[in-house]
Amino acid sequence: MLLGPALAVSAALFALGVLGVLLRRNAIVIFMCVELMLNAANLAFVAFAQQLGVAGQIFVFFVMAVAAAEAAVGLAIILAVYRHRHTVDLQHINLLKG
Amino acid sequence: MDGTRILFGGFAVLAIASAGLCITRRNPVASALWLVATLFSLAALFVLLDAQFIAVLQVLVYAGAIMVLFLFVIMLLNLGRAGPTDLKGPLGLGVGVLLAGLLLVQLLVLRQAGPAAGGPARATTEQGMIPTVARPLFTAYLVPFEITSLLLLAAIVGAVVLAKRKL
């Protein structure tokens, strides 16, 4: 019943997450936008689970586990980069740029 | 029924507004707190979509654990004040808004292709309770569940190695 509105909200949140990733330069804020996109996907999973059975909710559980692992490793990488370059501004982290 | 729809609309507006504030605030701490507001609104939406257990997990794991980790790193790196804006210039803004708008239109068009009518029986209110979610998790999805524990172990080891003083 709420499938249509829920998918619309999910699409809007995902687009906002993409916009944040494209717009910001702070690595930590970009990470938060990625989390926002994962949550938009979770909302779509839950909306479909209401109609098509409980498997969607189980996938949300796995997405959360992957998000937790990603946050831990990603923030550790940001810490290591900060220790070398003393900035988290992606404009100044351009070692691989030709 | 109508009450559910009104609540859903209210929390949906709250979630989208907080997400918009999250990606535009200059101060990373403010960004993180608006993201927490988004996550709480999403938890409310999960409850309205008959996923009570997932909603509790959302508050405990996302708003509780993951966002504390983010705030902890922001504090550790001493980034908690608003510096010069880190938004990209007009060109980057234009390209970003264009791409995100294109994606939004695509997703909204895709929304029309919902599941076929008359699919499996509609969920009961029991659906989001712990037993109904947990039973398939430990039977049909047991192997992915165990692999998740391996993934978390690898993440812990990786985080410790990466955060060591000498890389």
CSV table of N, CA, C and O in Angstrom, one decimal, chain A:
chain,number,residue,atom,x,y,z
A,1,MET,N,0.8,-1.2,0.0
A,1,MET,CA,0.0,0.0,0.0
A,1,MET,C,0.9,1.3,0.0
A,1,MET,O,0.6,2.2,-0.7
A,2,LEU,N,1.9,1.2,0.8
A,2,LEU,CA,2.8,2.4,0.9
A,2,LEU,C,4.0,2.2,0.0
A,2,LEU,O,5.0,2.9,0.1
A,3,LEU,N,3.9,1.2,-0.9
A,3,LEU,CA,5.1,0.8,-1.7
A,3,LEU,C,5.5,2.0,-2.6
A,3,LEU,O,6.7,2.4,-2.6
A,4,GLY,N,4.6,2.6,-3.3
A,4,GLY,CA,4.9,3.8,-4.2
A,4,GLY,C,5.5,4.9,-3.4
A,4,GLY,O,6.6,5.3,-3.8
A,5,PRO,N,4.9,5.4,-2.4
A,5,PRO,CA,5.5,6.5,-1.6
A,5,PRO,C,6.9,6.2,-1.1
A,5,PRO,O,7.8,7.0,-1.1
A,6,ALA,N,7.0,4.9,-0.6
A,6,ALA,CA,8.3,4.5,0.0
A,6,ALA,C,9.4,4.5,-1.0
A,6,ALA,O,10.5,4.9,-0.8
A,7,LEU,N,9.1,4.0,-2.2
A,7,LEU,CA,10.1,4.0,-3.3
A,7,LEU,C,10.5,5.4,-3.7
A,7,LEU,O,11.6,5.7,-4.1
A,8,ALA,N,9.5,6.3,-3.7
A,8,ALA,CA,9.8,7.7,-4.1
A,8,ALA,C,10.7,8.3,-3.0
A,8,ALA,O,11.7,9.0,-3.4
A,9,VAL,N,10.5,8.1,-1.7
A,9,VAL,CA,11.4,8.6,-0.7
A,9,VAL,C,12.7,8.0,-0.9
A,9,VAL,O,13.8,8.7,-0.7
A,10,SER,N,12.8,6.7,-1.2
A,10,SER,CA,14.1,6.0,-1.3
A,10,SER,C,14.8,6.6,-2.5
A,10,SER,O,16.1,6.9,-2.4
A,11,ALA,N,14.2,6.9,-3.6
A,11,ALA,CA,14.8,7.5,-4.8
A,11,ALA,C,15.4,8.9,-4.4
A,11,ALA,O,16.5,9.3,-4.7
A,12,ALA,N,14.6,9.7,-3.7
A,12,ALA,CA,15.0,11.0,-3.3
A,12,ALA,C,16.2,11.0,-2.4
A,12,ALA,O,17.2,11.7,-2.6
A,13,LEU,N,16.2,10.1,-1.4
A,13,LEU,CA,17.3,10.0,-0.5
A,13,LEU,C,18.6,9.6,-1.2
A,13,LEU,O,19.7,10.1,-1.0
A,14,PHE,N,18.4,8.6,-2.2
A,14,PHE,CA,19.6,8.1,-2.9
A,14,PHE,C,20.2,9.2,-3.8
A,14,PHE,O,21.4,9.4,-3.8
A,15,ALA,N,19.3,10.0,-4.4
A,15,ALA,CA,19.8,11.1,-5.3
A,15,ALA,C,20.5,12.2,-4.4
A,15,ALA,O,21.5,12.7,-4.8
A,16,LEU,N,19.9,12.4,-3.2
A,16,LEU,CA,20.6,13.4,-2.3
A,16,LEU,C,22.0,12.9,-1.9
A,16,LEU,O,22.9,13.7,-1.8
A,17,GLY,N,22.1,11.6,-1.7
A,17,GLY,CA,23.4,11.0,-1.3
A,17,GLY,C,24.4,11.2,-2.5
A,17,GLY,O,25.5,11.5,-2.2
A,18,VAL,N,23.9,10.9,-3.7
A,18,VAL,CA,24.8,11.1,-4.9
A,18,VAL,C,25.3,12.5,-5.0
A,18,VAL,O,26.4,12.8,-5.2
A,19,LEU,N,24.3,13.4,-4.8
A,19,LEU,CA,24.6,14.9,-4.9
A,19,LEU,C,25.6,15.2,-3.8
A,19,LEU,O,26.6,16.0,-4.2
A,20,GLY,N,25.5,14.7,-2.6
A,20,GLY,CA,26.5,15.0,-1.6
A,20,GLY,C,27.9,14.5,-2.0
A,20,GLY,O,28.9,15.2,-1.8
A,21,VAL,N,28.0,13.3,-2.5
A,21,VAL,CA,29.3,12.7,-2.9
A,21,VAL,C,29.9,13.6,-4.0
A,21,VAL,O,31.1,13.9,-4.0
A,22,LEU,N,29.0,14.1,-4.9
A,22,LEU,CA,29.6,14.9,-6.0
A,22,LEU,C,30.0,16.3,-5.6
A,22,LEU,O,30.8,16.9,-6.2
A,23,LEU,N,29.3,16.8,-4.6
A,23,LEU,CA,29.4,18.2,-4.2
A,23,LEU,C,30.5,18.5,-3.2
A,23,LEU,O,31.1,19.5,-3.2
A,24,ARG,N,30.7,17.5,-2.2
A,24,ARG,CA,31.6,17.9,-1.1
A,24,ARG,C,33.0,17.5,-1.4
A,24,ARG,O,33.3,16.6,-2.2
A,25,ARG,N,33.9,18.1,-0.6
A,25,ARG,CA,35.3,17.7,-0.7
A,25,ARG,C,35.9,17.1,0.6
A,25,ARG,O,36.9,16.5,0.6
A,26,ASN,N,35.1,17.2,1.7
A,26,ASN,CA,35.5,16.6,2.9
A,26,ASN,C,35.3,15.1,2.9
A,26,ASN,O,34.2,14.7,2.7
A,27,ALA,N,36.4,14.3,3.1
A,27,ALA,CA,36.3,12.9,2.9
A,27,ALA,C,35.3,12.3,3.9
A,27,ALA,O,34.5,11.4,3.6
A,28,ILE,N,35.2,12.8,5.1
A,28,ILE,CA,34.3,12.2,6.1
A,28,ILE,C,32.8,12.5,5.7
A,28,ILE,O,32.0,11.6,5.9
A,29,VAL,N,32.6,13.7,5.2
A,29,VAL,CA,31.2,14.0,4.8
A,29,VAL,C,30.8,13.1,3.6
A,29,VAL,O,29.7,12.7,3.5
A,30,ILE,N,31.7,12.9,2.7
A,30,ILE,CA,31.5,12.0,1.6
A,30,ILE,C,31.1,10.6,2.1
A,30,ILE,O,30.2,9.9,1.6
A,31,PHE,N,31.8,10.1,3.1
A,31,PHE,CA,31.5,8.8,3.7
A,31,PHE,C,30.1,8.8,4.3
A,31,PHE,O,29.4,7.9,4.1
A,32,MET,N,29.7,9.9,4.9
A,32,MET,CA,28.3,10.0,5.5
A,32,MET,C,27.3,9.9,4.3
A,32,MET,O,26.2,9.3,4.5
A,33,CYS,N,27.6,10.5,3.2
A,33,CYS,CA,26.7,10.5,2.1
A,33,CYS,C,26.6,9.1,1.5
A,33,CYS,O,25.5,8.7,1.1
A,34,VAL,N,27.7,8.3,1.6
A,34,VAL,CA,27.6,6.9,1.1
A,34,VAL,C,26.7,6.1,2.1
A,34,VAL,O,25.8,5.3,1.6
A,35,GLU,N,26.8,6.4,3.4
A,35,GLU,CA,25.8,5.8,4.3
A,35,GLU,C,24.4,6.1,4.0
A,35,GLU,O,23.5,5.3,4.1
A,36,LEU,N,24.2,7.4,3.6
A,36,LEU,CA,22.8,7.8,3.3
A,36,LEU,C,22.3,7.0,2.1
A,36,LEU,O,21.1,6.6,2.1
A,37,MET,N,23.2,6.7,1.1
A,37,MET,CA,22.7,6.0,-0.1
A,37,MET,C,22.4,4.5,0.4
A,37,MET,O,21.4,3.9,-0.1
A,38,LEU,N,23.2,3.9,1.2
A,38,LEU,CA,22.9,2.6,1.7
A,38,LEU,C,21.6,2.5,2.4
A,38,LEU,O,20.8,1.6,2.3
A,39,ASN,N,21.3,3.6,3.2
A,39,ASN,CA,20.0,3.6,3.9
A,39,ASN,C,18.8,3.8,2.9
A,39,ASN,O,17.7,3.2,3.1
A,40,ALA,N,19.0,4.5,1.8
A,40,ALA,CA,18.0,4.6,0.8
A,40,ALA,C,17.7,3.2,0.2
A,40,ALA,O,16.5,2.8,0.0
A,41,ALA,N,18.7,2.5,-0.1
A,41,ALA,CA,18.6,1.1,-0.6
A,41,ALA,C,17.8,0.3,0.4
A,41,ALA,O,16.9,-0.5,0.1
A,42,ASN,N,18.2,0.4,1.7
A,42,ASN,CA,17.5,-0.3,2.8
A,42,ASN,C,16.0,0.0,2.8
A,42,ASN,O,15.2,-0.9,3.0
A,43,LEU,N,15.6,1.2,2.6
A,43,LEU,CA,14.2,1.6,2.6
A,43,LEU,C,13.5,0.9,1.4
A,43,LEU,O,12.4,0.4,1.6
A,44,ALA,N,14.1,0.8,0.3
A,44,ALA,CA,13.5,0.1,-0.8
A,44,ALA,C,13.3,-1.4,-0.5
A,44,ALA,O,12.3,-2.0,-0.8
A,45,PHE,N,14.4,-2.0,0.1
A,45,PHE,CA,14.3,-3.4,0.5
A,45,PHE,C,13.1,-3.6,1.4
A,45,PHE,O,12.3,-4.5,1.2
A,46,VAL,N,12.9,-2.7,2.5
A,46,VAL,CA,11.9,-2.9,3.4
A,46,VAL,C,10.5,-2.7,2.8
A,46,VAL,O,9.6,-3.4,3.1
A,47,ALA,N,10.4,-1.7,1.9
A,47,ALA,CA,9.1,-1.5,1.2
A,47,ALA,C,8.7,-2.7,0.4
A,47,ALA,O,7.5,-3.1,0.4
A,48,PHE,N,9.7,-3.3,-0.3
A,48,PHE,CA,9.3,-4.5,-1.1
A,48,PHE,C,9.0,-5.7,-0.2
A,48,PHE,O,8.2,-6.5,-0.5
A,49,ALA,N,9.7,-5.7,1.0
A,49,ALA,CA,9.5,-6.9,1.9
A,49,ALA,C,8.1,-6.9,2.4
A,49,ALA,O,7.5,-7.9,2.7
A,50,GLN,N,7.5,-5.7,2.5
A,50,GLN,CA,6.1,-5.6,3.0
A,50,GLN,C,5.2,-6.4,2.0
A,50,GLN,O,4.1,-7.0,2.5
A,51,GLN,N,5.5,-6.4,0.7
A,51,GLN,CA,4.6,-7.0,-0.2
A,51,GLN,C,5.0,-8.4,-0.6
A,51,GLN,O,4.2,-9.3,-0.8
A,52,LEU,N,6.3,-8.7,-0.6
A,52,LEU,CA,6.9,-9.9,-1.2
A,52,LEU,C,7.5,-10.9,-0.2
A,52,LEU,O,8.2,-11.8,-0.6
A,53,GLY,N,7.3,-10.7,1.1
A,53,GLY,CA,7.8,-11.6,2.0
A,53,GLY,C,9.0,-11.1,2.7
A,53,GLY,O,9.6,-10.1,2.4
A,54,VAL,N,9.5,-11.9,3.8
A,54,VAL,CA,10.4,-11.3,4.8
A,54,VAL,C,11.9,-11.3,4.3
A,54,VAL,O,12.7,-10.8,4.9
A,55,ALA,N,12.2,-11.9,3.1
A,55,ALA,CA,13.6,-12.0,2.7
A,55,ALA,C,14.2,-10.6,2.5
A,55,ALA,O,15.4,-10.5,2.8
A,56,GLY,N,13.4,-9.6,2.1
A,56,GLY,CA,14.0,-8.3,2.0
A,56,GLY,C,14.5,-7.8,3.3
A,56,GLY,O,15.6,-7.1,3.4
A,57,GLN,N,13.8,-8.0,4.4
A,57,GLN,CA,14.3,-7.6,5.7
A,57,GLN,C,15.6,-8.2,6.1
A,57,GLN,O,16.4,-7.6,6.8
A,58,ILE,N,15.8,-9.5,5.7
A,58,ILE,CA,17.0,-10.2,6.0
A,58,ILE,C,18.2,-9.6,5.2
A,58,ILE,O,19.3,-9.4,5.7
A,59,PHE,N,17.9,-9.1,4.0
A,59,PHE,CA,18.9,-8.5,3.2
A,59,PHE,C,19.3,-7.1,3.8
A,59,PHE,O,20.5,-6.7,3.8
A,60,VAL,N,18.3,-6.4,4.4
A,60,VAL,CA,18.7,-5.2,5.1
A,60,VAL,C,19.7,-5.5,6.3
A,60,VAL,O,20.6,-4.7,6.5
A,61,PHE,N,19.5,-6.6,7.0
A,61,PHE,CA,20.4,-7.0,8.0
A,61,PHE,C,21.8,-7.2,7.5
A,61,PHE,O,22.8,-6.6,8.0
A,62,PHE,N,21.9,-7.8,6.3
A,62,PHE,CA,23.3,-8.0,5.7
A,62,PHE,C,23.9,-6.7,5.3
A,62,PHE,O,25.1,-6.4,5.4
A,63,VAL,N,23.0,-5.8,4.7
A,63,VAL,CA,23.5,-4.5,4.3
A,63,VAL,C,24.0,-3.7,5.5
A,63,VAL,O,25.1,-3.0,5.4
A,64,MET,N,23.4,-3.8,6.6
A,64,MET,CA,23.8,-3.1,7.8
A,64,MET,C,25.2,-3.6,8.3
A,64,MET,O,26.1,-2.9,8.6
A,65,ALA,N,25.4,-5.0,8.2
A,65,ALA,CA,26.6,-5.5,8.6
A,65,ALA,C,27.8,-5.0,7.7
A,65,ALA,O,28.8,-4.6,8.1
A,66,VAL,N,27.5,-5.0,6.4
A,66,VAL,CA,28.5,-4.5,5.4
A,66,VAL,C,28.8,-3.1,5.7
A,66,VAL,O,29.9,-2.6,5.6
A,67,ALA,N,27.7,-2.3,6.0
A,67,ALA,CA,27.9,-0.8,6.2
A,67,ALA,C,28.8,-0.6,7.4
A,67,ALA,O,29.7,0.3,7.4
A,68,ALA,N,28.6,-1.4,8.5
A,68,ALA,CA,29.4,-1.3,9.7
A,68,ALA,C,30.9,-1.6,9.4
A,68,ALA,O,31.8,-0.9,9.8
A,69,ALA,N,31.1,-2.7,8.6
A,69,ALA,CA,32.5,-3.1,8.3
A,69,ALA,C,33.1,-2.0,7.4
A,69,ALA,O,34.3,-1.6,7.7
A,70,GLU,N,32.3,-1.4,6.5
A,70,GLU,CA,32.8,-0.4,5.6
A,70,GLU,C,33.2,0.9,6.4
A,70,GLU,O,34.2,1.5,6.1
A,71,ALA,N,32.3,1.2,7.3
A,71,ALA,CA,32.6,2.5,8.1
A,71,ALA,C,33.9,2.3,8.9
A,71,ALA,O,34.7,3.2,9.0
A,72,ALA,N,34.1,1.1,9.5
A,72,ALA,CA,35.3,0.9,10.4
A,72,ALA,C,36.5,1.0,9.5
A,72,ALA,O,37.5,1.7,9.8
A,73,VAL,N,36.6,0.3,8.4
A,73,VAL,CA,37.8,0.3,7.6
A,73,VAL,C,38.0,1.6,6.9
A,73,VAL,O,39.1,2.2,6.9
A,74,GLY,N,36.9,2.2,6.4
A,74,GLY,CA,37.0,3.5,5.7
A,74,GLY,C,37.6,4.6,6.7
A,74,GLY,O,38.4,5.4,6.3
A,75,LEU,N,37.0,4.6,7.9
A,75,LEU,CA,37.5,5.7,8.8
A,75,LEU,C,38.9,5.4,9.2
A,75,LEU,O,39.7,6.4,9.4
A,76,ALA,N,39.3,4.1,9.3
A,76,ALA,CA,40.7,3.9,9.6
A,76,ALA,C,41.6,4.4,8.5
A,76,ALA,O,42.7,4.9,8.7
A,77,ILE,N,41.2,4.2,7.2
A,77,ILE,CA,41.9,4.7,6.1
A,77,ILE,C,42.0,6.2,6.2
A,77,ILE,O,43.1,6.8,5.9
A,78,ILE,N,40.9,6.9,6.5
A,78,ILE,CA,40.9,8.4,6.6
A,78,ILE,C,41.9,8.8,7.7
A,78,ILE,O,42.7,9.7,7.5
A,79,LEU,N,41.9,8.1,8.8
A,79,LEU,CA,42.9,8.4,9.9
A,79,LEU,C,44.3,8.3,9.4
A,79,LEU,O,45.2,9.1,9.6
A,80,ALA,N,44.6,7.2,8.6
A,80,ALA,CA,46.0,7.0,8.1
A,80,ALA,C,46.3,8.0,7.1
A,80,ALA,O,47.5,8.6,7.2
A,81,VAL,N,45.4,8.5,6.3
A,81,VAL,CA,45.7,9.5,5.3
A,81,VAL,C,45.9,10.8,6.0
A,81,VAL,O,46.9,11.6,5.7
A,82,TYR,N,45.1,11.1,7.1
A,82,TYR,CA,45.3,12.4,7.8
A,82,TYR,C,46.7,12.4,8.5
A,82,TYR,O,47.3,13.5,8.5
A,83,ARG,N,47.1,11.2,8.9
A,83,ARG,CA,48.4,11.2,9.6
A,83,ARG,C,49.6,11.6,8.7
A,83,ARG,O,50.5,12.2,9.1
A,84,HIS,N,49.4,11.2,7.4
A,84,HIS,CA,50.4,11.5,6.4
A,84,HIS,C,50.3,12.9,5.9
A,84,HIS,O,51.3,13.6,5.7
A,85,ARG,N,49.1,13.4,5.5
A,85,ARG,CA,48.9,14.6,4.8
A,85,ARG,C,48.4,15.8,5.6
A,85,ARG,O,48.3,16.9,5.1
A,86,HIS,N,47.9,15.5,6.8
A,86,HIS,CA,47.3,16.5,7.7
A,86,HIS,C,46.2,17.2,7.1
A,86,HIS,O,46.0,18.4,7.3
A,87,THR,N,45.4,16.5,6.3
A,87,THR,CA,44.1,17.1,5.7
A,87,THR,C,43.2,16.0,5.3
A,87,THR,O,43.7,14.9,5.0
A,88,VAL,N,41.9,16.2,5.3
A,88,VAL,CA,41.0,15.2,4.8
A,88,VAL,C,40.3,15.8,3.6
A,88,VAL,O,39.3,15.3,3.1
A,89,ASP,N,40.8,17.0,3.1
A,89,ASP,CA,40.2,17.6,1.9
A,89,ASP,C,40.7,16.9,0.7
A,89,ASP,O,41.9,16.8,0.4
A,90,LEU,N,39.7,16.3,-0.1
A,90,LEU,CA,40.1,15.5,-1.2
A,90,LEU,C,40.8,16.2,-2.3
A,90,LEU,O,41.5,15.7,-3.2
A,91,GLN,N,40.7,17.6,-2.3
A,91,GLN,CA,41.4,18.4,-3.3
A,91,GLN,C,42.9,18.3,-3.1
A,91,GLN,O,43.6,18.4,-4.1
A,92,HIS,N,43.3,18.1,-1.9
A,92,HIS,CA,44.8,18.1,-1.6
A,92,HIS,C,45.3,16.7,-1.6
A,92,HIS,O,46.5,16.5,-1.4
A,93,ILE,N,44.5,15.7,-1.7
A,93,ILE,CA,44.9,14.3,-1.7
A,93,ILE,C,44.9,13.8,-3.2
A,93,ILE,O,43.9,13.2,-3.6
A,94,ASN,N,45.9,14.2,-4.0
A,94,ASN,CA,45.9,13.9,-5.4
A,94,ASN,C,47.2,13.2,-5.9
A,94,ASN,O,47.7,13.5,-6.9
A,95,LEU,N,47.7,12.3,-5.0
A,95,LEU,CA,49.0,11.7,-5.3
A,95,LEU,C,48.9,10.9,-6.6
A,95,LEU,O,49.8,10.8,-7.4
A,96,LEU,N,47.7,10.3,-6.9
A,96,LEU,CA,47.5,9.4,-8.1
A,96,LEU,C,47.1,10.2,-9.3
A,96,LEU,O,47.0,9.6,-10.4
A,97,LYS,N,47.0,11.5,-9.2
A,97,LYS,CA,46.5,12.3,-10.3
A,97,LYS,C,47.7,12.5,-11.3
A,97,LYS,O,48.8,12.9,-10.9
A,98,GLY,N,47.5,12.4,-12.6
A,98,GLY,CA,48.6,12.5,-13.5
A,98,GLY,C,49.0,13.9,-13.7
A,98,GLY,O,48.4,14.8,-13.4
